[in-house]
Coordinates of C-alpha atoms and ligand atoms in Angstrom, one line a residue:
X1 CA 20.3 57.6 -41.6
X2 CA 20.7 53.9 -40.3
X3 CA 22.0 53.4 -36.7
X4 CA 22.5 49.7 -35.5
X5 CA 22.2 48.8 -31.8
X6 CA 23.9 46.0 -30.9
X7 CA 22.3 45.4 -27.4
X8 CA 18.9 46.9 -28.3
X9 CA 17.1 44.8 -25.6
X10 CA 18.9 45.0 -22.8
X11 CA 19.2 47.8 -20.0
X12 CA 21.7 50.5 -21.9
X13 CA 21.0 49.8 -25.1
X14 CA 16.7 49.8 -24.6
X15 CA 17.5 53.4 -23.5
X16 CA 19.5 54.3 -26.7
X17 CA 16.8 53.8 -28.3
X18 CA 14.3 55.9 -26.3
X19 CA 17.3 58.5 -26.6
X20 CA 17.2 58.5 -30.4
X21 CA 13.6 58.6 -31.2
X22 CA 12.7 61.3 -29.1
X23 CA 15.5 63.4 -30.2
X24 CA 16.9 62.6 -33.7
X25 CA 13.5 61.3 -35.5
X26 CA 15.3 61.3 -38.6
X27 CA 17.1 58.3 -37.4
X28 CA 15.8 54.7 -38.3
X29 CA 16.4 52.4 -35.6
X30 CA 17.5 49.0 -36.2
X31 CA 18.4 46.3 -33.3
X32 CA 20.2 42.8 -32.9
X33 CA 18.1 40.4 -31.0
X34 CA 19.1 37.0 -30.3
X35 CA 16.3 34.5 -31.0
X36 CA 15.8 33.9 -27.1
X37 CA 15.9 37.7 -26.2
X38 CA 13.5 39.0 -22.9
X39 CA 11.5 41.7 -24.9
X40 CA 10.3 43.6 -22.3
X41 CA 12.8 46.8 -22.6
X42 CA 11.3 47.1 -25.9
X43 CA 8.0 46.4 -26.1
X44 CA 7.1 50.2 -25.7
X45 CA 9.0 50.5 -29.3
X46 CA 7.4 47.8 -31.4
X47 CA 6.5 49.6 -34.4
X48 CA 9.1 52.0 -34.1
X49 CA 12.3 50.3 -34.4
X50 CA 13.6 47.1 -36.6
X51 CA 15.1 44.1 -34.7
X52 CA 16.3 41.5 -36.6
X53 CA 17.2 38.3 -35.6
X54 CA 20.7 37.7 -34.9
X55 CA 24.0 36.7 -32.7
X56 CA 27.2 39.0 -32.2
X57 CA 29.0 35.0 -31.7
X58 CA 28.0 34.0 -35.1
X59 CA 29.6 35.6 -38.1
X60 CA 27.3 35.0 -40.8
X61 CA 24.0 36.3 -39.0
X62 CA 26.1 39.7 -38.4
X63 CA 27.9 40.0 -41.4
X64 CA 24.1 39.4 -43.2
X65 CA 22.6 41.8 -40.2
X66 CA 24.9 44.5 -41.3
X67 CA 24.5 43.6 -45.0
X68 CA 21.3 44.8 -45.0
X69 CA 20.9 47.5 -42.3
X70 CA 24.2 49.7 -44.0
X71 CA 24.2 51.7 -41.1
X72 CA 26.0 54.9 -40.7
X73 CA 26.2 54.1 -36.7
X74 CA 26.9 51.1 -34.9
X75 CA 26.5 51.1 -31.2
X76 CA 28.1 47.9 -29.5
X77 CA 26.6 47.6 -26.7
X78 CA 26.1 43.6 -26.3
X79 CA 27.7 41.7 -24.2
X80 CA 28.2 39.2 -21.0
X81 CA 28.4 42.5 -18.8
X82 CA 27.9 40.9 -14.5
X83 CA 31.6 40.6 -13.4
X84 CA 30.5 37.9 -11.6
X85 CA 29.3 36.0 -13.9
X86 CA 33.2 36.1 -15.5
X87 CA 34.5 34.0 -12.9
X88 CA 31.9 32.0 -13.1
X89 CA 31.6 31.4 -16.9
X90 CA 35.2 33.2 -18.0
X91 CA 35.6 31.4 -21.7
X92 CA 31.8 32.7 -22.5
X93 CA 32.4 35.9 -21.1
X94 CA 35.5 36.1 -23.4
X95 CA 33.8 34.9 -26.6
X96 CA 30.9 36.9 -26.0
X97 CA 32.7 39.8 -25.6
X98 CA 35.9 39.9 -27.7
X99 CA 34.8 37.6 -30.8
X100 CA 31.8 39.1 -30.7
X101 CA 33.0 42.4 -31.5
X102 CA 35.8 41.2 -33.9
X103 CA 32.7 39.5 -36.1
X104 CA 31.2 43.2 -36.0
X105 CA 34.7 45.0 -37.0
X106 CA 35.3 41.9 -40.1
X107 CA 31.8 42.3 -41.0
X108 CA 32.5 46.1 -41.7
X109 CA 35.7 46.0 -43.2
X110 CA 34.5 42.3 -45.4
X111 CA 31.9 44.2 -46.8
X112 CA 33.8 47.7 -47.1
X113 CA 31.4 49.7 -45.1
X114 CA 32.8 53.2 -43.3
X115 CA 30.3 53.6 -40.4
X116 CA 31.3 55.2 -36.8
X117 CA 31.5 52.4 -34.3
X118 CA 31.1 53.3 -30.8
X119 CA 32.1 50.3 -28.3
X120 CA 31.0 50.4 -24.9
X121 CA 33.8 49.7 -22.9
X122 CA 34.2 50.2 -18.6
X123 CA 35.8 51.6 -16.1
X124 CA 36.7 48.0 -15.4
X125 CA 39.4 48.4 -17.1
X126 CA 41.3 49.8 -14.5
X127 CA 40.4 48.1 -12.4
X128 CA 43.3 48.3 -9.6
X129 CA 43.8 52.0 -8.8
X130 CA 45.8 54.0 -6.1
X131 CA 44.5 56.6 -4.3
X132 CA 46.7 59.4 -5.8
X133 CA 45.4 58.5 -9.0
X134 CA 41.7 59.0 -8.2
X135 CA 39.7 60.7 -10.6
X136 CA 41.0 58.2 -13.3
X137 CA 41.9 59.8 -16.4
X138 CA 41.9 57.9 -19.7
X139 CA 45.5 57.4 -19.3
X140 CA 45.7 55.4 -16.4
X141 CA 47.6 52.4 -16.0
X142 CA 45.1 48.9 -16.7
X143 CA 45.3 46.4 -13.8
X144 CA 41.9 44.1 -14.5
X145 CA 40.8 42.6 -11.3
X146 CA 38.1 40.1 -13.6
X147 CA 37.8 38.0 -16.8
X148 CA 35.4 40.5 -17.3
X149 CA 38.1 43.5 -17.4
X150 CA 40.2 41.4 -19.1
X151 CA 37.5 41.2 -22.0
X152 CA 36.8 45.3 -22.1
X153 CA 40.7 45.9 -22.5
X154 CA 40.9 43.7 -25.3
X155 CA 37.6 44.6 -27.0
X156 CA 39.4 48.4 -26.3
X157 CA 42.6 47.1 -27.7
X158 CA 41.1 46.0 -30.9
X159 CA 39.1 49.4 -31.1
X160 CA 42.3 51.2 -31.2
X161 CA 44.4 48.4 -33.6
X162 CA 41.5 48.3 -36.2
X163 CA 41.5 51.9 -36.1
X164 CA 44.9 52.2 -36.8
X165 CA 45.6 49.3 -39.1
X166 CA 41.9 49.9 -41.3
X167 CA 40.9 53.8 -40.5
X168 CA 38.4 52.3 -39.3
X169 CA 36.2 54.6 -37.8
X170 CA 36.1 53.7 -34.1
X171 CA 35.3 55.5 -30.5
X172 CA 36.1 54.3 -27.7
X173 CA 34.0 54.9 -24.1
X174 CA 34.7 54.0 -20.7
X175 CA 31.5 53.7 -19.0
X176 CA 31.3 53.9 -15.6
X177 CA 28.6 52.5 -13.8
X178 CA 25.1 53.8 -14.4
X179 CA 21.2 52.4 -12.8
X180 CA 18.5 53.4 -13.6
X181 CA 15.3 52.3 -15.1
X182 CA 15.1 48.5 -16.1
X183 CA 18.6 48.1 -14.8
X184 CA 19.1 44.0 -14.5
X185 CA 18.1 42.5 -11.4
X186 CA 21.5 41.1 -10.2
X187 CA 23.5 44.6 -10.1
X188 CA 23.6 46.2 -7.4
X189 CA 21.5 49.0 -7.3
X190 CA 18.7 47.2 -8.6
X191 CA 19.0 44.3 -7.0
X192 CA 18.6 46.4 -3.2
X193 CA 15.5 48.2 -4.9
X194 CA 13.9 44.8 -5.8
X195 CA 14.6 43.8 -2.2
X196 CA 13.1 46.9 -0.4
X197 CA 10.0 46.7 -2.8
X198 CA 9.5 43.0 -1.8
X199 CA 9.7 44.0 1.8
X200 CA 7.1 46.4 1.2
X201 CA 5.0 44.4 -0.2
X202 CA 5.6 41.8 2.2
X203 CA 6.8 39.3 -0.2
X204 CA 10.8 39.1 1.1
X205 CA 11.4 38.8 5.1
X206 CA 12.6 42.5 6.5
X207 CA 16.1 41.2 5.7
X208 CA 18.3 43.2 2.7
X209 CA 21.4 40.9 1.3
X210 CA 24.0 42.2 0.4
X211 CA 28.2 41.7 -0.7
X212 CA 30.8 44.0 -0.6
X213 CA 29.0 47.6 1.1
X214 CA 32.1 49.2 1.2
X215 CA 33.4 49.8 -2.7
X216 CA 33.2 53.2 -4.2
X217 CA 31.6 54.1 -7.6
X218 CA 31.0 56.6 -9.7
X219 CA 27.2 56.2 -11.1
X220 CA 25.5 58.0 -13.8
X221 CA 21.9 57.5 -15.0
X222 CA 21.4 55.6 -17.8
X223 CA 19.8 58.5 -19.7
X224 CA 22.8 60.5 -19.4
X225 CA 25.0 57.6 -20.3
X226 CA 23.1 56.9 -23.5
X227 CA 23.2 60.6 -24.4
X228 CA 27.4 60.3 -24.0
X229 CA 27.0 57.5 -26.4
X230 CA 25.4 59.5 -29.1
X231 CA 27.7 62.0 -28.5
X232 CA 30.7 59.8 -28.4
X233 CA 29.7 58.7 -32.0
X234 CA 28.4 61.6 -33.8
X235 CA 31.3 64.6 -32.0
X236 CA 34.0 62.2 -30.8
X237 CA 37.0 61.2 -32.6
X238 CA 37.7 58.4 -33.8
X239 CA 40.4 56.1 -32.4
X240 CA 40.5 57.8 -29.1
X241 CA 39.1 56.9 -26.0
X242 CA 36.7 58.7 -23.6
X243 CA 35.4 58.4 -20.1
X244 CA 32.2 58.8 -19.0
X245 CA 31.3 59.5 -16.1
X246 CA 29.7 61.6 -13.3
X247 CA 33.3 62.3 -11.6
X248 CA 31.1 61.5 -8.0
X249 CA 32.1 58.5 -6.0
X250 CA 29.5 56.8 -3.7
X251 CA 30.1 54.2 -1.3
X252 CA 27.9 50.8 -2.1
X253 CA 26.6 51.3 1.7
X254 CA 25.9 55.3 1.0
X255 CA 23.2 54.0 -1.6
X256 CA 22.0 51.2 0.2
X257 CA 21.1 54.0 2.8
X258 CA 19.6 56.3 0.4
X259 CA 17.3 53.6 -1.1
X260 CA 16.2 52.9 2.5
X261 CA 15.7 56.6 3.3
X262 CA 13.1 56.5 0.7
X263 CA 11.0 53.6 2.3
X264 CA 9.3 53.2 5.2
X265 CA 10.3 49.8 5.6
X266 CA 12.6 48.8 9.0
X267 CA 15.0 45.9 7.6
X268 CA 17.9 44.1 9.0
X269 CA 21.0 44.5 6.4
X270 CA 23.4 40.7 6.5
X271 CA 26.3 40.0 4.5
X272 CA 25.6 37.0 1.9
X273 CA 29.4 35.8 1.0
X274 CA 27.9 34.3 -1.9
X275 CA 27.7 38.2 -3.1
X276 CA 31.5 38.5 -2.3
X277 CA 34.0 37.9 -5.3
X278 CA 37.5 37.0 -5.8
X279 CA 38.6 40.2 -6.2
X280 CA 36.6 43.3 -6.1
X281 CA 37.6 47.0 -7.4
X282 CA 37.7 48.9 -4.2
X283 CA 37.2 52.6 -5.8
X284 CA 35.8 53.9 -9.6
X285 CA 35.6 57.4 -9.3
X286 CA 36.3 59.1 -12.9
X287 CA 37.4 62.1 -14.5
X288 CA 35.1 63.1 -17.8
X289 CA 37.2 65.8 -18.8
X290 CA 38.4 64.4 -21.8
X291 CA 35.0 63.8 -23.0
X292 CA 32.8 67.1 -22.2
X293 CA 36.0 69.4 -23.6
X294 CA 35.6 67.3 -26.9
X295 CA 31.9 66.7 -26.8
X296 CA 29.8 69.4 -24.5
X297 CA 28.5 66.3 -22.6
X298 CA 27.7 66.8 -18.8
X299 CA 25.8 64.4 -17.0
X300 CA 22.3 66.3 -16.0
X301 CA 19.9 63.7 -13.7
X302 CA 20.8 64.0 -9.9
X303 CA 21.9 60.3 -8.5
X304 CA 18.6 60.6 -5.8
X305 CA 16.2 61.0 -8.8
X306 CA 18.1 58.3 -10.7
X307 CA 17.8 56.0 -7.3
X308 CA 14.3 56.9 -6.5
X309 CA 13.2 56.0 -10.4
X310 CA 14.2 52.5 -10.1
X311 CA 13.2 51.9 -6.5
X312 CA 9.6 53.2 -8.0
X313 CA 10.2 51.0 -11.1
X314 CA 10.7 47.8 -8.9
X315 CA 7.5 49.0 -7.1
X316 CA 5.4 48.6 -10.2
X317 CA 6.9 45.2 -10.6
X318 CA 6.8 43.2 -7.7
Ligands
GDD1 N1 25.8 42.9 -7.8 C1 26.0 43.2 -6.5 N2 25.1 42.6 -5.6 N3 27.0 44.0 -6.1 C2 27.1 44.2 -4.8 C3 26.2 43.7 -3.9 C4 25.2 42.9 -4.3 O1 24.4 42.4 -3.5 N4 26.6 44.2 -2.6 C5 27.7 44.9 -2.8 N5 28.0 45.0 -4.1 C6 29.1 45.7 -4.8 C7 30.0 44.9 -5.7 O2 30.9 44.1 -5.0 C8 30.7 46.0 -6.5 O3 31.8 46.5 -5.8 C9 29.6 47.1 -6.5 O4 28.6 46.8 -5.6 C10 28.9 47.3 -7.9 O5 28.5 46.0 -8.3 P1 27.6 45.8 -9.7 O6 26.4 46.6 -9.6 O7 27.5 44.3 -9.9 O8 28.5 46.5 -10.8 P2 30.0 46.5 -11.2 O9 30.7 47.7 -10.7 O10 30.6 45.2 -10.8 O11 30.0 46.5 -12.8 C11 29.1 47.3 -13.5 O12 29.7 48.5 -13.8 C12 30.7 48.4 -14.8 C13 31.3 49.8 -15.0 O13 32.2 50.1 -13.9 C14 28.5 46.6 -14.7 O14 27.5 47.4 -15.2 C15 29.6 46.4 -15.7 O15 29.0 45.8 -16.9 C16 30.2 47.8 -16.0 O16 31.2 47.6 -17.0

């Protein structure tokens, strides 16, 4: 069986593909890379994976991508994903996001294809929430606080719309946030673990930046995320949607302390406004019901062994 990862070289996506070889090695791996793509989440799978050059914004290098790959799996899992960034750059975050993933779903139906599609959508989406409808169920109201949000609801929206108007065969996942491993530098949780390794090392003054310390989200590690999105494709069903999540809500400050409790280093924590943005979602904290009724998944790596991975991975880096 063919599986195409859109995404392949980046943070989730690097791991889906660990996730696949070591446990369905029937699977051929293929991968989208753009021709400017930072290898280094897959350079431990050259030889063992295809990547072939190629751009979720331009129609004729996906349609031709998925031409030849056939695959019986598509994981979407590209995109412009730092909220930030969506203020900053909204129109590319927009194209990025929701044309890119309408040149996948043409592609497919163009050339007639039927494979699953599993798009990686967040728990963005909801953005605004009241307390009394903390954990978030699948069915809560969507009130996007970012250009960013905006872009997962409508790359959701036209999950569910294809499905309906094609049968197309389309699952939908709400991600919420996950670190672990070669997690990109400007999120949060890496970006304080490349900090506290600079300090150790000397290179950064004893001085930790940081925005907003006192939002509250609900991490998984990366390893149990990309598990969910196997599951999500191969046991979910198709035109619905599907948390996933830990259903544990950590303060941004509660981590910051936990990466310091595992370092010796003494720092002095000060608020960079630059890190502040327009509008911030105050509290993620999800309910993954839905999704481990339908799908047996449960999230199985404890948050301090996900923290401590990375903080260790930044070590080895710096
Ligand atoms: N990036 C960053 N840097 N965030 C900080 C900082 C900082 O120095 N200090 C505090 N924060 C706060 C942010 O304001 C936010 O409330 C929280 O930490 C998490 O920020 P990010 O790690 O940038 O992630 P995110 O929650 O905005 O988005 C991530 O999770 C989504 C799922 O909920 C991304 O991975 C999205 O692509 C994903 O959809």
């Amino acid at each position: 069986m063919n599986v195409l990862i859109t995404g392949i070289t980046g943070f989730a996506g690097s791991h889906l593909a660990d996730y696949i070889l070591e446990n369905h090695p029937d699977v051929t791996v293929y991968g989208i890379v753009r021709w400017r793509s930072r290898m280094e989440n897959v350079e431990h799978l050259r030889g063992k994976i295809h990547l072939i050059e190629g751009d979720i914004r331009d129609y004729v290098s996906i349609r031709s991508v998925i031409e030849e790959v056939k695959p019986e799996i598509i994981f979407h899992l590209a995109a412009q994903s730092f909220v930030p960034t969506s203020w900053k750059a909204p129109q590319e975050t927009l194209t990025t996001n929701i044309i890119g993933q309408t040149n996948i779903f043409e592609a497919v139906r163009e050339l007639g294809l039927n494979p699953a599609i599993q798009i990686a959508g967040s728990s963005e989406e909801y953005g605004l929430v009241y307390e009394n409808e903390v954990p978030i169920k699948e069915s809560n109201p969507l009130r996007p606080l970012s250009p960013y949000a905006v872009s997962k609801i409508a790359q959701d929206f036209l999950g569910y719309q294809y499905f309906k108007s094609y049968g197309m065969r389309i699952i939908r996942t709400r991600g919420f946030n996950h670190t672990g491993p070669r997690r990109g530098e400007v999120f949060v949780t890496s970006n304080f673990s490349k900090q506290i390794a600079l300090i150790e090392k000397g290179k950064q003054e004893p001085v930790i930046k940081v925005g907003n310390l006192d939002a509250i989200r609900d991490f998984t590690d990366v390893r149990d995320m990309v598990r969910g999105y196997w599951f999500a494709a191969t046991r979910g069903e198709p035109g619905e949607v599907y948390n996933i999540c830990s259903g544990k809500g950590y303060r941004i400050k509660e981590i910051l302390d936990m990466l310091l409790s595992f370092s010796k280093v003494k720092v002095k924590v000060e608020l960079d406004p630059e890190r502040l943005r327009p509008s911030d979602v105050p509290v993620l904290i999800g309910d993954n019901t839905k999704f481990r009724e339908k799908t047996g998944w449960s999230p199985k790596i404890p948050f301090e062994k996900t923290v401590k991975d990375l903080l260790n991975y930044w070590r080895e880096r710096v």
